[in-house]
C-alpha cells in the first residue's frame, strides 16, 4: 500500500501520524524544521510548545479537561507524553516541554511505519494527505492553500472579540433590539450612563496588554483595530464606533443611553454571544476585569477571550466537512490550528480525529463523524457549521456541546454531567464505529 502524507510535525501532525501508524498503515511525515524555521519555534523537536508549557485544565469540570480524557481513551500520543512528563501545576496539566516533545519525536521517528522527511513542502501533494502546518504555515504552502480555496478561504490574522455565555448575563440590565429597529431584533444591548462610560474608558486605556511577538507588527486590518487602541485615540472615539448609542433607545426609559455595548449571537444554538467590535490585545485577566464593568456583564462567563495574533486558518465552515476532509478533495484533510480550533490540546485532538479518518479512507472504509455530545465532535461541528462570515477559532468549551435534557443549575455539577455523558457516548461510538 502507498503511504499517507502528513505535513507538519506539530501538535496536530504528530498525533495524526501516530494514529495512522498505530493502525498499521505507512506515513510520510514532513517537517520543515530545522532546515526552515518558524518565527516561534526554537527546536527541531516534534510537537514543540511555542509558548506556555501548560496544556490548561485537567479536570472533567472543564472543557479542556474533558477533551484530554477523550484523547486518552483514543490512545493519544500527545496525552501519553503529557501525562508521563507532567510537572506540578495545581489543577492544570503542565509539562516539561523538553522531555515532552523529545519523547514524541523519538516514538514517531523509531516507529517502523513512519518515514520522517525533514523538508518544507511548497505545494499540496497528490494522494491521501493531512495538512497540519499550523498558524505559522510557511508562505509558499499558505499561498497554495489559498489558491485551493479560490483565494477567499484563508485568514492570515486572528482578531477575535471575546465570547460570553448568555446564561451568565444579567438580563435585567440588557435589552434586545436592533439599531433603529431595522430587521429582526438581533442584538443584546448593554446601556451605559455617562459615569459608567468614563469609568470604563479609563480602565480600558490603562489596562495591561499581552506581549507582542517580534513578528507580529502592529498593522491591523481596516475595521479590526483593538478596542483599547481605538479608545486611546480620544475620550469620545468609541462613542462614534462600537459604543454608538443612536437608534438604541432603552425600552425601560424610552431614552437613548449615553453609550451602548452590543452583543451579537455567535452560534446557532444562541447560547453564546460575542462583544461587537471588542477585538483586543489585553491580557486575559484584564479582559475579565475591565469587560465585567459593562452593565449586565458583571458575572459574565467568558468562553473565549479576545485575541489579536498572526494565525493562518481556513474558512472551515465553507471548505471542510466534519470529517476534516476538504469538500473539494476527499483525499485531502486538514488538522490543527489551521482548521480553526485554538490551543495545543485542541490542535492535537483535531489531528487525532483527522488521523483516524485518513486511516479509515486508506483502508477503503467510510470516514467517521464524532457525536456532538463529545468535545471532539462538538469542535468539529462548530468549525464546520459556524457562520462563515464571522468565523473565528474556538477553544474546547461546554458552550458548544448540546444541552443536557435535565437542567442542572450548579455549573460544576452541570459540567461534570456533560463530561460523563460525553465519555459514555464516546465509548459507545468507539465500539459501533469500530475505531
Ligand atoms: P504547530 O504545532 O505549529 O505545527 C505545525 C508544524 O508544521 C510546525 O512544526 C512547522 O514547522 C511545520 N510546517 C509549517 N509549514 C510547513 C511546510 N510548508 N512544510 C513542512 N512543515 C511545515 N496555544 C496554547 O494552547 N497555548 C499557548 O500558549 C499558545 N501560544 C501560542 C503562541 C504563538 C506565537 C502562536 C502562533 C500560537 C500559540 N498557540 C498557543 C496556539 C496553538 O495551540 C499552537 O500554535 C499549536 O502549536 C498549534 O498546533 P498545530 O499542530 O496546528 O501547529
Short mmCIF file of C-alpha atoms and ligand atoms in Angstrom, two decimals:
data_model
loop_
_atom_site.label_atom_id
_atom_site.label_comp_id
_atom_site.label_asym_id
_atom_site.label_seq_id
_atom_site.Cartn_x
_atom_site.Cartn_y
_atom_site.Cartn_z
CA UNK A 1 0.00 0.00 0.00
CA UNK A 2 1.09 3.59 -0.54
CA UNK A 3 1.90 5.95 2.30
CA UNK A 4 -0.33 8.66 3.73
CA UNK A 5 1.30 12.12 3.74
CA UNK A 6 1.19 14.15 6.93
CA UNK A 7 2.55 17.68 6.52
CA UNK A 8 3.90 19.35 9.66
CA UNK A 9 5.03 17.53 12.80
CA UNK A 10 3.50 19.91 15.30
CA UNK A 11 0.82 19.08 17.87
CA UNK A 12 -1.73 18.03 15.24
CA UNK A 13 0.59 16.38 12.71
CA UNK A 14 2.37 14.26 15.33
CA UNK A 15 -0.93 12.97 16.65
CA UNK A 16 -2.29 12.30 13.14
CA UNK A 17 0.87 10.42 12.14
CA UNK A 18 0.70 8.30 15.31
CA UNK A 19 -2.97 7.39 14.82
CA UNK A 20 -2.23 6.29 11.25
CA UNK A 21 0.95 4.36 12.10
CA UNK A 22 -0.58 2.52 15.05
CA UNK A 23 -3.34 1.28 12.74
CA UNK A 24 -0.69 -0.50 10.68
CA UNK A 25 -0.53 1.99 7.82
CA UNK A 26 2.51 3.78 6.43
CA UNK A 27 3.04 7.52 6.96
CA UNK A 28 5.39 10.01 5.36
CA UNK A 29 5.74 12.77 7.97
CA UNK A 30 7.10 16.04 6.53
CA UNK A 31 8.61 18.64 8.85
CA UNK A 32 10.48 21.71 7.59
CA UNK A 33 12.38 22.38 10.80
CA UNK A 34 15.33 22.69 11.37
CA UNK A 35 16.06 23.46 7.70
CA UNK A 36 13.44 26.16 7.63
CA UNK A 37 12.41 27.81 10.89
CA UNK A 38 9.18 29.44 12.00
CA UNK A 39 9.20 32.74 13.93
CA UNK A 40 8.03 30.95 17.11
CA UNK A 41 9.68 27.50 17.26
CA UNK A 42 13.13 27.15 18.80
CA UNK A 43 14.00 23.45 18.44
CA UNK A 44 13.78 20.71 15.85
CA UNK A 45 11.53 18.57 18.04
CA UNK A 46 8.07 17.46 17.01
CA UNK A 47 5.12 18.86 18.97
CA UNK A 48 7.13 21.78 20.29
CA UNK A 49 5.17 24.04 22.63
CA UNK A 50 5.83 27.52 21.28
CA UNK A 51 4.69 29.41 24.34
CA UNK A 52 3.47 28.32 27.78
CA UNK A 53 4.19 24.76 28.99
CA UNK A 54 0.65 24.45 30.32
CA UNK A 55 -1.93 22.38 28.47
CA UNK A 56 -4.61 24.01 30.66
CA UNK A 57 -7.18 22.39 32.95
CA UNK A 58 -7.11 18.67 33.61
CA UNK A 59 -10.45 18.13 35.39
CA UNK A 60 -13.73 16.95 33.90
CA UNK A 61 -15.45 20.11 35.16
CA UNK A 62 -13.58 21.98 32.44
CA UNK A 63 -13.93 21.67 28.67
CA UNK A 64 -10.19 21.32 28.14
CA UNK A 65 -10.14 18.59 30.80
CA UNK A 66 -12.86 16.62 29.05
CA UNK A 67 -11.02 16.90 25.74
CA UNK A 68 -7.88 15.46 27.34
CA UNK A 69 -9.81 12.49 28.76
CA UNK A 70 -11.41 11.75 25.39
CA UNK A 71 -7.97 11.76 23.79
CA UNK A 72 -6.56 9.41 26.43
CA UNK A 73 -9.35 6.98 25.62
CA UNK A 74 -8.30 7.12 21.97
CA UNK A 75 -4.67 6.30 22.79
CA UNK A 76 -3.31 9.78 22.07
CA UNK A 77 0.47 10.10 21.77
CA UNK A 78 0.28 13.74 22.92
CA UNK A 79 -1.64 12.85 26.08
CA UNK A 80 0.59 9.87 26.82
CA UNK A 81 3.65 12.12 26.67
CA UNK A 82 1.92 14.90 28.62
CA UNK A 83 0.93 12.55 31.46
CA UNK A 84 4.38 10.97 31.53
CA UNK A 85 6.24 14.29 31.61
CA UNK A 86 3.97 16.43 33.75
CA UNK A 87 5.22 18.98 36.26
CA UNK A 88 3.26 20.27 39.28
CA UNK A 89 0.68 22.88 38.23
CA UNK A 90 -2.35 22.62 40.52
CA UNK A 91 -5.50 21.77 38.59
CA UNK A 92 -3.76 22.25 35.25
CA UNK A 93 -1.66 19.82 33.25
CA UNK A 94 1.73 21.36 32.62
CA UNK A 95 4.68 19.53 31.13
CA UNK A 96 8.43 19.58 30.93
CA UNK A 97 8.48 20.93 27.39
CA UNK A 98 11.84 19.40 26.51
CA UNK A 99 11.21 15.79 27.60
CA UNK A 100 7.60 16.02 26.38
CA UNK A 101 8.46 16.83 22.79
CA UNK A 102 11.61 14.65 22.76
CA UNK A 103 9.52 11.63 23.77
CA UNK A 104 7.08 12.27 20.92
CA UNK A 105 9.89 12.84 18.42
CA UNK A 106 11.60 9.56 19.39
CA UNK A 107 8.48 7.46 19.42
CA UNK A 108 7.48 8.60 15.93
CA UNK A 109 10.98 8.56 14.45
CA UNK A 110 11.54 4.98 15.69
CA UNK A 111 8.16 3.70 14.54
CA UNK A 112 8.55 1.23 11.66
CA UNK A 113 5.54 2.70 9.83
CA UNK A 114 6.75 6.30 9.97
CA UNK A 115 9.17 7.81 7.47
CA UNK A 116 10.31 11.26 8.63
CA UNK A 117 11.21 13.70 5.88
CA UNK A 118 12.80 16.96 7.01
CA UNK A 119 11.67 19.15 4.16
CA UNK A 120 9.46 22.16 3.51
CA UNK A 121 6.53 21.38 1.23
CA UNK A 122 5.69 24.24 -1.09
CA UNK A 123 2.75 22.64 -2.87
CA UNK A 124 -0.15 20.42 -1.85
CA UNK A 125 0.84 16.83 -2.68
CA UNK A 126 -1.23 14.33 -4.64
CA UNK A 127 -2.64 11.35 -2.82
CA UNK A 128 -4.10 10.89 0.64
CA UNK A 129 -2.76 13.83 2.68
CA UNK A 130 -3.30 15.51 6.04
CA UNK A 131 -2.10 19.14 6.17
CA UNK A 132 -1.24 20.25 9.71
CA UNK A 133 1.22 23.09 9.19
CA UNK A 134 -0.21 25.31 11.90
CA UNK A 135 -0.69 29.04 12.44
CA UNK A 136 2.79 29.76 11.07
CA UNK A 137 2.47 27.72 7.86
CA UNK A 138 5.32 28.64 5.53
CA UNK A 139 4.44 31.15 2.89
CA UNK A 140 4.59 29.09 -0.35
CA UNK A 141 2.32 26.40 1.10
CA UNK A 142 -0.06 29.02 2.52
CA UNK A 143 -0.32 30.52 -0.97
CA UNK A 144 -1.03 27.08 -2.45
CA UNK A 145 -3.78 26.51 0.13
CA UNK A 146 -5.20 29.95 -0.57
CA UNK A 147 -5.43 29.09 -4.29
CA UNK A 148 -7.15 25.82 -3.44
CA UNK A 149 -9.88 27.84 -1.72
CA UNK A 150 -10.32 30.11 -4.77
CA UNK A 151 -8.40 32.84 -2.93
CA UNK A 152 -11.05 33.51 -0.37
CA UNK A 153 -10.80 30.79 2.20
CA UNK A 154 -7.71 31.58 4.23
CA UNK A 155 -7.36 34.07 7.06
CA UNK A 156 -3.92 35.35 7.97
CA UNK A 157 -4.85 37.23 11.06
CA UNK A 158 -6.93 36.39 14.02
CA UNK A 159 -8.65 39.38 15.51
CA UNK A 160 -11.34 37.98 17.71
CA UNK A 161 -13.69 39.59 20.18
CA UNK A 162 -14.44 37.80 23.46
CA UNK A 163 -17.38 35.38 23.59
CA UNK A 164 -19.62 35.10 26.66
CA UNK A 165 -22.27 32.63 27.76
CA UNK A 166 -25.75 34.10 27.56
CA UNK A 167 -26.90 32.32 30.71
CA UNK A 168 -24.32 34.28 32.71
CA UNK A 169 -25.62 37.72 31.65
CA UNK A 170 -27.81 39.95 33.82
CA UNK A 171 -30.83 40.25 31.53
CA UNK A 172 -32.49 42.76 33.86
CA UNK A 173 -29.99 45.35 32.61
CA UNK A 174 -29.73 44.20 29.00
CA UNK A 175 -32.34 44.62 26.24
CA UNK A 176 -32.90 43.04 22.85
CA UNK A 177 -33.01 45.48 19.93
CA UNK A 178 -31.55 46.21 16.52
CA UNK A 179 -30.40 49.74 15.70
CA UNK A 180 -33.38 51.86 14.53
CA UNK A 181 -35.41 48.64 14.90
CA UNK A 182 -34.21 47.58 11.48
CA UNK A 183 -34.98 43.93 10.72
CA UNK A 184 -35.49 41.43 13.48
CA UNK A 185 -34.32 42.47 16.96
CA UNK A 186 -31.00 40.69 16.95
CA UNK A 187 -28.56 42.34 19.36
CA UNK A 188 -28.31 42.30 23.11
CA UNK A 189 -27.66 45.86 24.25
CA UNK A 190 -25.83 46.85 27.41
CA UNK A 191 -26.62 50.52 28.20
CA UNK A 192 -24.10 52.75 29.99
CA UNK A 193 -24.60 56.01 31.84
CA UNK A 194 -22.08 58.78 31.30
CA UNK A 195 -20.35 57.91 34.56
CA UNK A 196 -20.22 54.20 33.72
CA UNK A 197 -18.79 55.01 30.31
CA UNK A 198 -15.94 57.20 31.62
CA UNK A 199 -15.05 54.71 34.35
CA UNK A 200 -14.90 52.00 31.73
CA UNK A 201 -12.89 54.18 29.35
CA UNK A 202 -10.26 54.94 31.98
CA UNK A 203 -9.82 51.31 33.00
CA UNK A 204 -9.65 50.26 29.35
CA UNK A 205 -6.90 52.66 28.28
CA UNK A 206 -4.82 51.82 31.35
CA UNK A 207 -5.26 48.04 31.22
CA UNK A 208 -2.31 45.72 30.72
CA UNK A 209 -1.68 44.37 27.25
CA UNK A 210 -0.43 40.95 26.21
CA UNK A 211 3.11 40.68 24.92
CA UNK A 212 3.59 41.16 21.21
CA UNK A 213 5.86 38.78 19.36
CA UNK A 214 8.52 40.38 17.14
CA UNK A 215 6.90 39.03 14.00
CA UNK A 216 3.52 40.45 14.88
CA UNK A 217 3.79 44.01 13.76
CA UNK A 218 1.13 46.49 14.70
CA UNK A 219 -0.51 46.57 11.30
CA UNK A 220 -4.15 45.71 11.76
CA UNK A 221 -6.75 45.16 9.14
CA UNK A 222 -9.04 48.05 8.43
CA UNK A 223 -12.03 47.80 10.77
CA UNK A 224 -10.18 45.41 13.06
CA UNK A 225 -8.50 47.83 15.41
CA UNK A 226 -8.19 46.67 19.01
CA UNK A 227 -10.78 48.38 21.18
CA UNK A 228 -8.16 49.74 23.60
CA UNK A 229 -6.25 51.31 20.71
CA UNK A 230 -9.41 52.93 19.43
CA UNK A 231 -10.20 54.20 22.93
CA UNK A 232 -6.74 55.69 23.31
CA UNK A 233 -7.35 57.95 20.30
CA UNK A 234 -9.72 60.11 22.26
CA UNK A 235 -12.31 60.12 25.03
CA UNK A 236 -15.21 60.10 22.63
CA UNK A 237 -13.88 57.91 19.81
CA UNK A 238 -15.68 54.76 20.98
CA UNK A 239 -18.97 56.69 21.11
CA UNK A 240 -18.75 57.08 17.34
CA UNK A 241 -17.61 53.48 16.90
CA UNK A 242 -18.75 50.27 18.60
CA UNK A 243 -20.33 52.07 21.59
CA UNK A 244 -22.51 54.34 19.47
CA UNK A 245 -25.95 54.66 21.14
CA UNK A 246 -28.03 56.15 18.29
CA UNK A 247 -31.17 54.21 17.42
CA UNK A 248 -30.83 52.07 20.53
CA UNK A 249 -33.32 53.62 22.98
CA UNK A 250 -33.65 51.64 26.17
CA UNK A 251 -37.28 50.36 26.27
CA UNK A 252 -37.30 50.86 30.06
CA UNK A 253 -36.65 54.62 29.83
CA UNK A 254 -37.55 55.33 26.21
CA UNK A 255 -34.27 57.28 26.03
CA UNK A 256 -31.01 56.78 24.22
CA UNK A 257 -28.33 55.74 26.75
CA UNK A 258 -25.01 57.60 26.84
CA UNK A 259 -23.26 54.58 25.34
CA UNK A 260 -24.23 51.03 24.37
CA UNK A 261 -22.15 47.87 24.10
CA UNK A 262 -23.75 45.39 21.72
CA UNK A 263 -23.56 41.61 21.85
CA UNK A 264 -24.08 39.52 18.74
CA UNK A 265 -25.27 35.91 18.68
CA UNK A 266 -22.29 33.67 17.97
CA UNK A 267 -23.69 30.19 17.40
CA UNK A 268 -26.85 28.66 16.03
CA UNK A 269 -27.92 27.40 19.45
CA UNK A 270 -27.99 31.00 20.67
CA UNK A 271 -26.24 30.40 23.98
CA UNK A 272 -23.01 32.21 23.03
CA UNK A 273 -22.63 35.93 22.27
CA UNK A 274 -19.62 38.00 21.15
CA UNK A 275 -18.88 41.59 22.13
CA UNK A 276 -19.24 43.53 18.90
CA UNK A 277 -16.07 45.46 17.98
CA UNK A 278 -14.15 44.26 21.02
CA UNK A 279 -11.20 42.55 19.37
CA UNK A 280 -8.44 43.26 21.83
CA UNK A 281 -4.86 42.78 22.80
CA UNK A 282 -5.43 42.98 26.54
CA UNK A 283 -4.25 40.19 28.82
CA UNK A 284 -6.97 37.67 29.57
CA UNK A 285 -7.26 38.59 33.26
CA UNK A 286 -7.54 42.24 32.29
CA UNK A 287 -10.29 41.45 29.80
CA UNK A 288 -12.28 39.77 32.53
CA UNK A 289 -11.72 42.66 34.94
CA UNK A 290 -12.43 45.52 32.53
CA UNK A 291 -15.20 43.97 30.41
CA UNK A 292 -17.05 42.87 33.54
CA UNK A 293 -17.60 46.59 34.19
CA UNK A 294 -20.05 46.62 31.27
CA UNK A 295 -23.59 46.71 32.73
CA UNK A 296 -25.04 43.20 32.53
CA UNK A 297 -21.65 41.54 32.24
CA UNK A 298 -20.76 41.69 35.94
CA UNK A 299 -20.76 37.90 36.22
CA UNK A 300 -20.17 37.03 32.58
CA UNK A 301 -18.57 33.67 31.83
CA UNK A 302 -16.03 34.15 29.06
CA UNK A 303 -15.84 31.04 26.88
CA UNK A 304 -13.19 32.67 24.77
CA UNK A 305 -11.12 35.80 25.32
CA UNK A 306 -10.34 38.27 22.58
CA UNK A 307 -7.07 37.80 20.74
CA UNK A 308 -5.03 39.52 18.09
CA UNK A 309 -2.23 37.47 16.68
CA UNK A 310 -0.92 36.09 13.49
CA UNK A 311 -2.78 32.95 12.58
CA UNK A 312 -3.34 31.09 9.36
CA UNK A 313 -6.64 29.31 9.30
CA UNK A 314 -9.22 28.11 6.86
CA UNK A 315 -12.72 29.37 6.46
CA UNK A 316 -13.68 25.87 7.59
CA UNK A 317 -17.48 26.27 7.52
CA UNK A 318 -17.19 26.56 3.74
CA UNK A 319 -14.28 24.31 2.93
CA UNK A 320 -14.28 21.43 5.40
CA UNK A 321 -16.58 18.58 6.31
CA UNK A 322 -16.94 17.45 9.92
CA UNK A 323 -14.66 14.53 8.97
CA UNK A 324 -11.86 17.13 8.48
CA UNK A 325 -11.87 16.27 4.74
CA UNK A 326 -11.95 19.19 2.31
CA UNK A 327 -15.13 19.48 0.29
CA UNK A 328 -13.03 19.83 -2.87
CA UNK A 329 -10.84 16.77 -2.50
CA UNK A 330 -11.99 13.87 -0.35
CA UNK A 331 -8.41 12.56 -0.03
CA UNK A 332 -7.20 15.88 1.41
CA UNK A 333 -7.71 16.54 5.12
CA UNK A 334 -6.68 19.41 7.37
CA UNK A 335 -5.89 19.33 11.08
CA UNK A 336 -4.69 21.60 13.86
CA UNK A 337 -4.89 25.32 14.32
CA UNK A 338 -5.34 25.67 10.54
CA UNK A 339 -8.87 24.32 10.85
CA UNK A 340 -9.96 26.98 13.32
CA UNK A 341 -9.53 25.09 16.55
CA UNK A 342 -7.49 27.07 19.05
CA UNK A 343 -4.93 25.72 21.51
CA UNK A 344 -2.34 22.98 21.92
CA UNK A 345 -4.73 20.25 23.01
CA UNK A 346 -7.47 21.28 20.59
CA UNK A 347 -4.94 21.14 17.74
CA UNK A 348 -3.75 17.70 18.81
CA UNK A 349 -7.36 16.49 19.15
CA UNK A 350 -8.20 17.51 15.60
CA UNK A 351 -5.05 15.72 14.44
CA UNK A 352 -6.24 12.61 16.24
CA UNK A 353 -9.63 12.85 14.55
CA UNK A 354 -8.18 13.54 11.07
CA UNK A 355 -5.60 10.77 11.54
CA UNK A 356 -8.29 8.19 12.30
CA UNK A 357 -10.21 9.29 9.21
CA UNK A 358 -7.14 9.22 6.94
CA UNK A 359 -6.51 5.66 8.12
CA UNK A 360 -10.13 4.66 7.50
CA UNK A 361 -10.04 6.15 4.00
CA UNK A 362 -6.78 4.27 3.24
CA UNK A 363 -8.47 1.04 4.34
CA UNK A 364 -11.35 1.70 1.95
CA UNK A 365 -13.76 2.43 4.81
CA UNK A 366 -16.05 5.39 5.42
CA UNK A 367 -14.56 8.23 7.49
CA UNK A 368 -16.40 8.95 10.75
CA UNK A 369 -18.05 11.98 12.33
CA UNK A 370 -17.80 12.01 16.11
CA UNK A 371 -21.05 12.55 18.07
CA UNK A 372 -21.67 16.18 19.03
CA UNK A 373 -22.01 15.21 22.69
CA UNK A 374 -18.26 14.58 22.74
CA UNK A 375 -15.90 17.56 22.85
CA UNK A 376 -14.09 16.25 19.78
CA UNK A 377 -17.38 16.01 17.92
CA UNK A 378 -18.63 19.39 19.15
CA UNK A 379 -15.46 21.14 17.97
CA UNK A 380 -15.63 19.52 14.52
CA UNK A 381 -19.28 20.50 14.31
CA UNK A 382 -18.61 24.09 15.40
CA UNK A 383 -15.82 24.77 12.92
CA UNK A 384 -17.83 23.36 10.03
CA UNK A 385 -21.21 24.89 10.91
CA UNK A 386 -20.40 28.35 12.31
CA UNK A 387 -21.29 31.40 10.25
CA UNK A 388 -18.52 31.67 7.61
CA UNK A 389 -18.66 35.46 7.68
CA UNK A 390 -17.74 35.84 11.33
CA UNK A 391 -15.87 32.57 11.72
CA UNK A 392 -13.29 32.66 14.49
CA UNK A 393 -11.21 29.91 16.10
CA UNK A 394 -12.60 28.20 19.17
CA UNK A 395 -11.27 26.58 22.34
CA UNK A 396 -12.76 23.47 23.86
CA UNK A 397 -15.70 24.65 26.00
CA UNK A 398 -19.04 23.33 27.21
CA UNK A 399 -20.97 26.06 25.39
CA UNK A 400 -20.63 24.18 22.08
CA UNK A 401 -21.94 20.85 23.42
CA UNK A 402 -25.71 20.19 23.19
CA UNK A 403 -27.53 20.80 26.47
CA UNK A 404 -28.47 18.08 28.92
CA UNK A 405 -32.10 17.05 28.97
CA UNK A 406 -32.24 17.67 32.68
CA UNK A 407 -31.47 21.21 33.79
CA UNK A 408 -28.69 21.43 36.37
CA UNK A 409 -28.22 24.90 37.86
CA UNK A 410 -24.89 24.46 39.56
CA UNK A 411 -22.15 24.94 36.99
CA UNK A 412 -19.56 22.44 38.20
CA UNK A 413 -22.20 19.76 38.53
CA UNK A 414 -23.61 20.55 35.11
CA UNK A 415 -20.17 20.41 33.50
CA UNK A 416 -19.40 17.14 35.22
CA UNK A 417 -22.68 15.68 33.93
CA UNK A 418 -21.86 16.88 30.41
CA UNK A 419 -18.45 15.21 30.68
CA UNK A 420 -19.90 11.96 31.95
CA UNK A 421 -22.39 11.90 29.09
CA UNK A 422 -19.60 12.69 26.60
CA UNK A 423 -17.46 9.81 27.83
CA UNK A 424 -20.36 7.33 27.76
CA UNK A 425 -21.26 8.40 24.24
CA UNK A 426 -17.60 8.17 23.21
CA UNK A 427 -17.28 4.59 24.48
CA UNK A 428 -20.40 3.54 22.55
CA UNK A 429 -19.16 5.33 19.46
CA UNK A 430 -15.76 3.62 19.64
CA UNK A 431 -17.50 0.24 19.63
CA UNK A 432 -20.09 0.89 16.94
CA UNK A 433 -17.69 2.79 14.63
CA UNK A 434 -15.01 0.18 15.34
CA UNK A 435 -12.21 2.73 15.73
P1 LIG B 1 2.24 23.61 15.02
O1 LIG B 1 2.38 22.98 16.34
O2 LIG B 1 2.81 24.96 14.78
O3 LIG B 1 2.82 22.60 13.94
C1 LIG B 1 2.95 22.92 12.59
C2 LIG B 1 4.25 22.32 12.07
O4 LIG B 1 4.29 22.43 10.66
C3 LIG B 1 5.48 23.03 12.60
O5 LIG B 1 6.34 22.10 13.17
C4 LIG B 1 6.07 23.72 11.37
O6 LIG B 1 7.48 23.77 11.42
C5 LIG B 1 5.59 22.83 10.25
N1 LIG B 1 5.46 23.47 8.93
C6 LIG B 1 4.91 24.67 8.63
N2 LIG B 1 4.90 24.87 7.30
C7 LIG B 1 5.44 23.76 6.73
C8 LIG B 1 5.69 23.34 5.38
N3 LIG B 1 5.39 24.12 4.35
N4 LIG B 1 6.28 22.13 5.16
C9 LIG B 1 6.59 21.33 6.22
N5 LIG B 1 6.39 21.66 7.51
C10 LIG B 1 5.80 22.86 7.76
N6 LIG B 1 -1.86 27.56 22.21
C11 LIG B 1 -1.97 27.25 23.52
O7 LIG B 1 -2.76 26.36 23.88
N7 LIG B 1 -1.23 27.88 24.47
C12 LIG B 1 -0.32 28.84 24.14
O8 LIG B 1 0.35 29.39 25.00
C13 LIG B 1 -0.17 29.19 22.76
N8 LIG B 1 0.72 30.13 22.38
C14 LIG B 1 0.89 30.42 21.06
C15 LIG B 1 1.87 31.37 20.70
C16 LIG B 1 2.09 31.68 19.36
C17 LIG B 1 3.15 32.69 18.99
C18 LIG B 1 1.27 31.03 18.36
C19 LIG B 1 1.50 31.36 16.92
C20 LIG B 1 0.32 30.10 18.73
C21 LIG B 1 0.10 29.78 20.07
N9 LIG B 1 -0.86 28.85 20.47
C22 LIG B 1 -0.98 28.52 21.80
C23 LIG B 1 -1.82 28.29 19.50
C24 LIG B 1 -1.62 26.82 19.07
O9 LIG B 1 -2.03 25.98 20.09
C25 LIG B 1 -0.22 26.44 18.70
O10 LIG B 1 0.18 27.23 17.62
C26 LIG B 1 -0.10 24.96 18.30
O11 LIG B 1 1.25 24.65 18.14
C27 LIG B 1 -0.88 24.62 17.04
O12 LIG B 1 -0.67 23.27 16.68
P2 LIG B 1 -0.55 22.84 15.16
O13 LIG B 1 -0.21 21.40 15.12
O14 LIG B 1 -1.74 23.27 14.43
O15 LIG B 1 0.69 23.70 14.60
#
